[in-house]
Short mmCIF file of C-alpha atoms in Angstrom, two decimals:
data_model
loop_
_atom_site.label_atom_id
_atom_site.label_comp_id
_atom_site.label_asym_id
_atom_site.label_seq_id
_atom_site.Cartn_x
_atom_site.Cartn_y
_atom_site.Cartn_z
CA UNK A 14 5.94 -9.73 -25.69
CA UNK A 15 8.20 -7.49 -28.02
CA UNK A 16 5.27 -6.87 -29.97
CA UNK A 17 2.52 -5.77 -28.16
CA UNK A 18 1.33 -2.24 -29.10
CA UNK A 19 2.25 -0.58 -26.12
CA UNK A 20 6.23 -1.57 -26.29
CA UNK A 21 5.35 -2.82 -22.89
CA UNK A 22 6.18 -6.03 -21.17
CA UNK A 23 3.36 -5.68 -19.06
CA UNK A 24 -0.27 -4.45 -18.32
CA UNK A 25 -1.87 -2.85 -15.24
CA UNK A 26 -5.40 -2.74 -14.38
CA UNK A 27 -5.91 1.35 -14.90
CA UNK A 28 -5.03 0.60 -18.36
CA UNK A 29 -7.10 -2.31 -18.65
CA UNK A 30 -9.89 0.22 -16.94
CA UNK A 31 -9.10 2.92 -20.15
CA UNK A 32 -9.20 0.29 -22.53
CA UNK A 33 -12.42 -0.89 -20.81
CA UNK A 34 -13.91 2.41 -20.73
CA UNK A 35 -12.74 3.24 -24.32
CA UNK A 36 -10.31 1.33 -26.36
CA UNK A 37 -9.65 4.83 -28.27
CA UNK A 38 -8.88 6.56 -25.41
CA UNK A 39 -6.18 3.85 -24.65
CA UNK A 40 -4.60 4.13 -27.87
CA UNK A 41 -3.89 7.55 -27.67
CA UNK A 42 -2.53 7.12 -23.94
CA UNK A 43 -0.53 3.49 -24.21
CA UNK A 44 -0.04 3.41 -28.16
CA UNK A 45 0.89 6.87 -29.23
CA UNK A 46 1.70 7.94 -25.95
CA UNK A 47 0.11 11.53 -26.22
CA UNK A 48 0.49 12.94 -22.95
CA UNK A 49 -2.76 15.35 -21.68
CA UNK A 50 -1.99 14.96 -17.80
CA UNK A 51 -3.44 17.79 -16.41
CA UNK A 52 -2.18 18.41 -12.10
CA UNK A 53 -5.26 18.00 -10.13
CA UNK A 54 -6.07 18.58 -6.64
CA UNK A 55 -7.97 15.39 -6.29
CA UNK A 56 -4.29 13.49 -7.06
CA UNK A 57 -2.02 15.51 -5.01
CA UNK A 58 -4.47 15.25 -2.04
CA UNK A 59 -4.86 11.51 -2.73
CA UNK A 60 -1.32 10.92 -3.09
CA UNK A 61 -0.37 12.63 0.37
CA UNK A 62 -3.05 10.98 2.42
CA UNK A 63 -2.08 7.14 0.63
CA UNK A 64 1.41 8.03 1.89
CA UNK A 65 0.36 8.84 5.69
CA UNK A 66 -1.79 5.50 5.20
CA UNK A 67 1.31 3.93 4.21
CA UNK A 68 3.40 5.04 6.55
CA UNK A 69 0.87 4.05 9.17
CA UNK A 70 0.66 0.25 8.36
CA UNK A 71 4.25 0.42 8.21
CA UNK A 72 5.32 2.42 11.29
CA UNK A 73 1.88 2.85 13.12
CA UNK A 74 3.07 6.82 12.56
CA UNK A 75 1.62 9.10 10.46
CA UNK A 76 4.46 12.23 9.84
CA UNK A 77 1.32 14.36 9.00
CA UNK A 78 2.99 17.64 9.19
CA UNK A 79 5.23 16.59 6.30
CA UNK A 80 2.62 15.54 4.54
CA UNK A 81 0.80 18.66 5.04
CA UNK A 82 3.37 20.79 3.99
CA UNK A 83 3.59 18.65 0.49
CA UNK A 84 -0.32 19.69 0.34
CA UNK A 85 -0.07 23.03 0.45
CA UNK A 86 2.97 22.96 -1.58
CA UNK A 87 1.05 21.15 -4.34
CA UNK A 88 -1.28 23.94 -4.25
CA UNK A 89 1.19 26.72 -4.30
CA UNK A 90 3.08 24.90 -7.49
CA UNK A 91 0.08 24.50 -9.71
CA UNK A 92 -2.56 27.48 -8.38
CA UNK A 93 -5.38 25.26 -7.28
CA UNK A 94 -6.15 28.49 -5.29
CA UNK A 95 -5.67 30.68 -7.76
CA UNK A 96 -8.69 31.86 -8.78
CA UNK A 97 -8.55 32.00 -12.80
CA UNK A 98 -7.46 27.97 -12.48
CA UNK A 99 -10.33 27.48 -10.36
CA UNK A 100 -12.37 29.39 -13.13
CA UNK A 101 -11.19 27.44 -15.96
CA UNK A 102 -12.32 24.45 -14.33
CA UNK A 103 -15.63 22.23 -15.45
CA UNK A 104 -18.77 23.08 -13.59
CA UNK A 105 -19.18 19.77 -11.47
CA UNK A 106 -15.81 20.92 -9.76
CA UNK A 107 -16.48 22.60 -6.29
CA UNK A 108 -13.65 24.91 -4.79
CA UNK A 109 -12.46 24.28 -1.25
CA UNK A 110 -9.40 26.42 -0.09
CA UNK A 111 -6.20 24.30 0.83
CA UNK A 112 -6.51 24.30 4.34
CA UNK A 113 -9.91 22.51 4.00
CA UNK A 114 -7.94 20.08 1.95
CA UNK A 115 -5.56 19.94 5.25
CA UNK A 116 -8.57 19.74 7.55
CA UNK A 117 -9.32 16.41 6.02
CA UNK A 118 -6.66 14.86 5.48
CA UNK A 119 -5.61 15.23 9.26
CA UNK A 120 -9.12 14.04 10.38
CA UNK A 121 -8.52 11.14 7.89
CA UNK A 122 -5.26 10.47 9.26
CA UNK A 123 -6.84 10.65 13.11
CA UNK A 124 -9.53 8.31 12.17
CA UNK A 125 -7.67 5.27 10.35
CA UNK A 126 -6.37 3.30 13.42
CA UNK A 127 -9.54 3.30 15.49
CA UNK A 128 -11.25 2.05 12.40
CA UNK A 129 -8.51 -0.30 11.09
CA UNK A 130 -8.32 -1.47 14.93
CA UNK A 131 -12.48 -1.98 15.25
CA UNK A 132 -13.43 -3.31 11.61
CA UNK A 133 -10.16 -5.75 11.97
CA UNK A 134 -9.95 -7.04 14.92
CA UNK A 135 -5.96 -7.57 16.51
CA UNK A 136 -4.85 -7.11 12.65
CA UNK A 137 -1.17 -7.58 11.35
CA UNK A 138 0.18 -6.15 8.85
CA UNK A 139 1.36 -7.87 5.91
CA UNK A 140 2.75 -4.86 3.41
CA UNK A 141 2.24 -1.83 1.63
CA UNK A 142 2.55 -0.96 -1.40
CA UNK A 143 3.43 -4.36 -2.36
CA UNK A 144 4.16 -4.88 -5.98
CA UNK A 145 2.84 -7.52 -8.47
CA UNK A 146 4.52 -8.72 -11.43
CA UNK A 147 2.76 -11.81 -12.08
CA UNK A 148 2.34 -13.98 -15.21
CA UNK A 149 -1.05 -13.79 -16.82
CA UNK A 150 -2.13 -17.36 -17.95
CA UNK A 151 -1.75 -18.08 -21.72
CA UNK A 152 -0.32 -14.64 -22.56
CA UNK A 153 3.34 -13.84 -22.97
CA UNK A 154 2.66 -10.44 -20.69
CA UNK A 155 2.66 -9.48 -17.28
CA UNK A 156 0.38 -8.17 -15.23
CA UNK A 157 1.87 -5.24 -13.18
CA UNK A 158 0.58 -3.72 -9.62
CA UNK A 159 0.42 -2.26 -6.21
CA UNK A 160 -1.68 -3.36 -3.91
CA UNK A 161 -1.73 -0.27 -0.88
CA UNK A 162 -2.81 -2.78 1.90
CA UNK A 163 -2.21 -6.20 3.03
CA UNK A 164 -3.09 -7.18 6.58
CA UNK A 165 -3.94 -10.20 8.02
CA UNK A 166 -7.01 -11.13 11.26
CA UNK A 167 -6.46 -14.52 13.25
CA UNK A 168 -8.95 -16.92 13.13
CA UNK A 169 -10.58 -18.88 16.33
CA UNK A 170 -9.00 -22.16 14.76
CA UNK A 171 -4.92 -20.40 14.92
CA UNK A 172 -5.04 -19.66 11.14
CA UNK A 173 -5.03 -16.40 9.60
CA UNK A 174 -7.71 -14.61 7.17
CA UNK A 175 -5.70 -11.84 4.96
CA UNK A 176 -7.34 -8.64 3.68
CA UNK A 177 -6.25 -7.23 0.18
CA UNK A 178 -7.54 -3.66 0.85
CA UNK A 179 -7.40 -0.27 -1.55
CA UNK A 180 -7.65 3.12 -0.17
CA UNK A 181 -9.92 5.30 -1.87
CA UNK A 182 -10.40 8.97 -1.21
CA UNK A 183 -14.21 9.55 -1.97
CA UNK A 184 -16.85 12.24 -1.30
CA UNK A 185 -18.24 12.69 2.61
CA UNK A 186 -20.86 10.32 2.28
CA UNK A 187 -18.86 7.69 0.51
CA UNK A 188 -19.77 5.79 -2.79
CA UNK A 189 -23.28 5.79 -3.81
CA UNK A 190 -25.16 2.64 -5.03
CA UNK A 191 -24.25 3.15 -8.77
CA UNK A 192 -20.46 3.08 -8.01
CA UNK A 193 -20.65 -0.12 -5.32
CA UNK A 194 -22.20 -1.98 -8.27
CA UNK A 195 -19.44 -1.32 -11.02
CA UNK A 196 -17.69 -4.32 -11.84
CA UNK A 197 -14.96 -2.04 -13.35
CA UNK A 198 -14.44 -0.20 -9.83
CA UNK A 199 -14.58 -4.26 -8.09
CA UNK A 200 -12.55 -5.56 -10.55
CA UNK A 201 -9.12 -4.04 -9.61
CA UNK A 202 -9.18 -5.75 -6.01
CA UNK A 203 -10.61 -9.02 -7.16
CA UNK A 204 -7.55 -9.14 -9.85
CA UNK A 205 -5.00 -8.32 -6.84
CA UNK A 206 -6.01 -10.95 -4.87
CA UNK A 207 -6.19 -13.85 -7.62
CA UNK A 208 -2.73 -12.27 -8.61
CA UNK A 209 -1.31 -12.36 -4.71
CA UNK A 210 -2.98 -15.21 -3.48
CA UNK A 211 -1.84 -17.34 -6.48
CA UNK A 212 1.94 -15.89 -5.99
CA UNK A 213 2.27 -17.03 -2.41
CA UNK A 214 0.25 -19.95 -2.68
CA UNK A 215 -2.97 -18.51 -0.59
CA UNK A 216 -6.08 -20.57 -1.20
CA UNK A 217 -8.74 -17.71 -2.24
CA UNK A 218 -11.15 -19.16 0.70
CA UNK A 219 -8.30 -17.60 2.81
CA UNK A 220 -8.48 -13.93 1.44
CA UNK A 221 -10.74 -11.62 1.45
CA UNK A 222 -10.62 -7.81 -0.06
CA UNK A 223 -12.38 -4.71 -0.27
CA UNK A 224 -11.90 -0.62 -0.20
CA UNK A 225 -11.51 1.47 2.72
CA UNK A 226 -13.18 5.04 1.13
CA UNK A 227 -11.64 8.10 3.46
CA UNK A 228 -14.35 10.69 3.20
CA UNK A 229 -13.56 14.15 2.04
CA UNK A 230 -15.88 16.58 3.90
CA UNK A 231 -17.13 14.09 6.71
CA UNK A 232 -17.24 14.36 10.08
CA UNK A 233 -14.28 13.56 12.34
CA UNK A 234 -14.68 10.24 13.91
CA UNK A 235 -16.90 8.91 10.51
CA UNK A 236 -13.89 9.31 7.91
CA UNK A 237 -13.68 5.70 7.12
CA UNK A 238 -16.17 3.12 5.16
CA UNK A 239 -15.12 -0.27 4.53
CA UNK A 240 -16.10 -1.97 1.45
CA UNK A 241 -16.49 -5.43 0.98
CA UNK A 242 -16.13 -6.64 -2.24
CA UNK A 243 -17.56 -10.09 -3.53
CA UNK A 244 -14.36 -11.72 -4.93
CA UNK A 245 -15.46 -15.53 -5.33
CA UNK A 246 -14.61 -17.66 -8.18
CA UNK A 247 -17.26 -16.27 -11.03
CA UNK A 248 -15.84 -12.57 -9.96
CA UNK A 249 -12.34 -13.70 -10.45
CA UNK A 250 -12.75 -15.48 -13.81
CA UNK A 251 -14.82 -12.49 -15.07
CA UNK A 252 -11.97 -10.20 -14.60
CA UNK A 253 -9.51 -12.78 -15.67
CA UNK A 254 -11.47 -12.77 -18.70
CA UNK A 255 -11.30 -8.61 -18.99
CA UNK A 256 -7.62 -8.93 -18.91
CA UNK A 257 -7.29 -11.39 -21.62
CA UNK A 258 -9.85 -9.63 -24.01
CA UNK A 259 -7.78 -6.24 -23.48
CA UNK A 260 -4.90 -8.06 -24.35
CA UNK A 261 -6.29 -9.81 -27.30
CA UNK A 262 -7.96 -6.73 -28.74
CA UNK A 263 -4.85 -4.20 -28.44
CA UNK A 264 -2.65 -7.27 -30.40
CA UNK A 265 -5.35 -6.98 -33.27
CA UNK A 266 -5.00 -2.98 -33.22
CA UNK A 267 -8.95 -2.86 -32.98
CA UNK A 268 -9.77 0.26 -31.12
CA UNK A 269 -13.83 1.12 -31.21
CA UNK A 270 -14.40 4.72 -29.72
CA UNK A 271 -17.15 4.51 -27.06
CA UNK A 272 -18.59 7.86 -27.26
CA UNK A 273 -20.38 7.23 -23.95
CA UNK A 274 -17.44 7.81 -22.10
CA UNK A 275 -16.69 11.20 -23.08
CA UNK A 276 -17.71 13.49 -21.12
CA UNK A 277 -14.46 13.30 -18.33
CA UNK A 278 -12.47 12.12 -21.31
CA UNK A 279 -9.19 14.49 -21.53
CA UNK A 280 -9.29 13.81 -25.14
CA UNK A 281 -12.85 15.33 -25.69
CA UNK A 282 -12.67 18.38 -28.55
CA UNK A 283 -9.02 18.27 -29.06
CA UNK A 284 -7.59 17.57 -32.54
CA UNK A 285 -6.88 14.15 -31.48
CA UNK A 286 -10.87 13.05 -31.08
CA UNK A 287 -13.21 15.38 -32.45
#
């Protein structure tokens, strides 16, 4: 689709999340490309910790020393212990010194194959970081992705149930109700696994999927939460259906700001939305 807005052959679900959240927003990101990324702790831990996860599904290693040192390199390279950054931050964000960062992602790292091991029975793995490119029905665009788990549990009858799992880094007592219940959180793994089970010819009954949430701040031993996530046919088609009205609405250049998104917005009192 040579035409599309975006100059992009392709979609992914965090940009069908910003258009979701505010189809302004996702102008100025996908459209006019104005770049306000801003380094975060939150992302470099996440991204170090997703790697030992990773690695463990692939190798059933973790090099966490490696990964450690990329943590407190992160820190050195953009200050997050420096404390005029810290001061300049917004006042829901909560210092913790790098080597608390370290602390968890090493219990995280301890915790993962006694829990992967005890929530799925004699798993398999499958892949990780496996990448969709998949064909979105009735559109001339793709939908692009990677999906950070795939494993697979036999079944009493000698067939095989497969898990389409996310890792999500998430406060020490996990997600509260509020964020369980958002269809926009859900809606990411339900569109991996109608995009993965359709590809290699998986019915759905055969798949399940949900989020594994490794708690920052929580106690060795209780690092890991599994998440479920109700991916049937009506949560599928709903999503479906969020994809094709992104789509449809980006092609018509119709982008409402929805001013109750923002207060986290990176956009908010700059001369690009006042």
């Amino acid at each position: 689709m040579n035409n599309f807005p975006t100059n992009k052959p392709h979609v992914s679900y965090s940009e069908v999340r910003c258009w979701k959240e505010c189809p302004y927003r996702h102008k100025l990101l996908h459209i006019d490309k104005i770049d306000v990324f801003k380094p975060s702790p939150y992302l470099d831990f996440g991204t170090q910790v997703h790697e030992g996860c990773e690695s463990y599904l692939n190798t059933r290693t973790i090099p966490k020393q490696k990964l450690l040192e990329n943590i407190r390199a992160a820190w050195e390279k953009n200050g997050f212990d420096d404390p005029e950054w810290v001061k300049q931050q917004p006042g829901w964000y909560k210092y913790h010194p790098v080597e608390e960062w370290c602390t968890w992602a090493s219990n995280m790292w301890d915790d993962v194959p006694k829990f992967l091991d005890e929530t799925f029975p004699n798993w398999e793995p499958v892949s990780a970081e496996e990448e969709l490119y998949e064909d979105i029905e009735n559109k001339d665009i793709k939908f692009k992705g990677f999906i950070d788990v795939i494993i697979k549990t036999p079944r009493k009858n000698g067939t095989w149930k497969y898990w389409i799992l996310d890792w999500k880094t998430a406060k020490s007592y996990g997600w509260d109700r509020r964020k369980k219940q958002d269809f926009l959180t859900q809606a990411q793994i339900v569109l991996y696994k109608h995009f993965w089970a359709t590809k290699n010819n998986i019915p759905l009954k055969d798949v399940s999927c949900g989020f594994i949430l490794l708690k920052r701040g929580g106690k060795p031993g209780n690092m890991c939460d599994f998440f479920q996530i109700s991916s049937g046919p009506k949560a599928i088609e709903k999503a479906r259906k969020m994809v094709k009205n992104m789509i449809g609405t980006v092609q018509r250049k119709f982008f409402m700001k929805n001013r109750d998104s923002c207060t986290f917005c990176d956009f908010k009192n700059t001369p690009h939305c006042t």
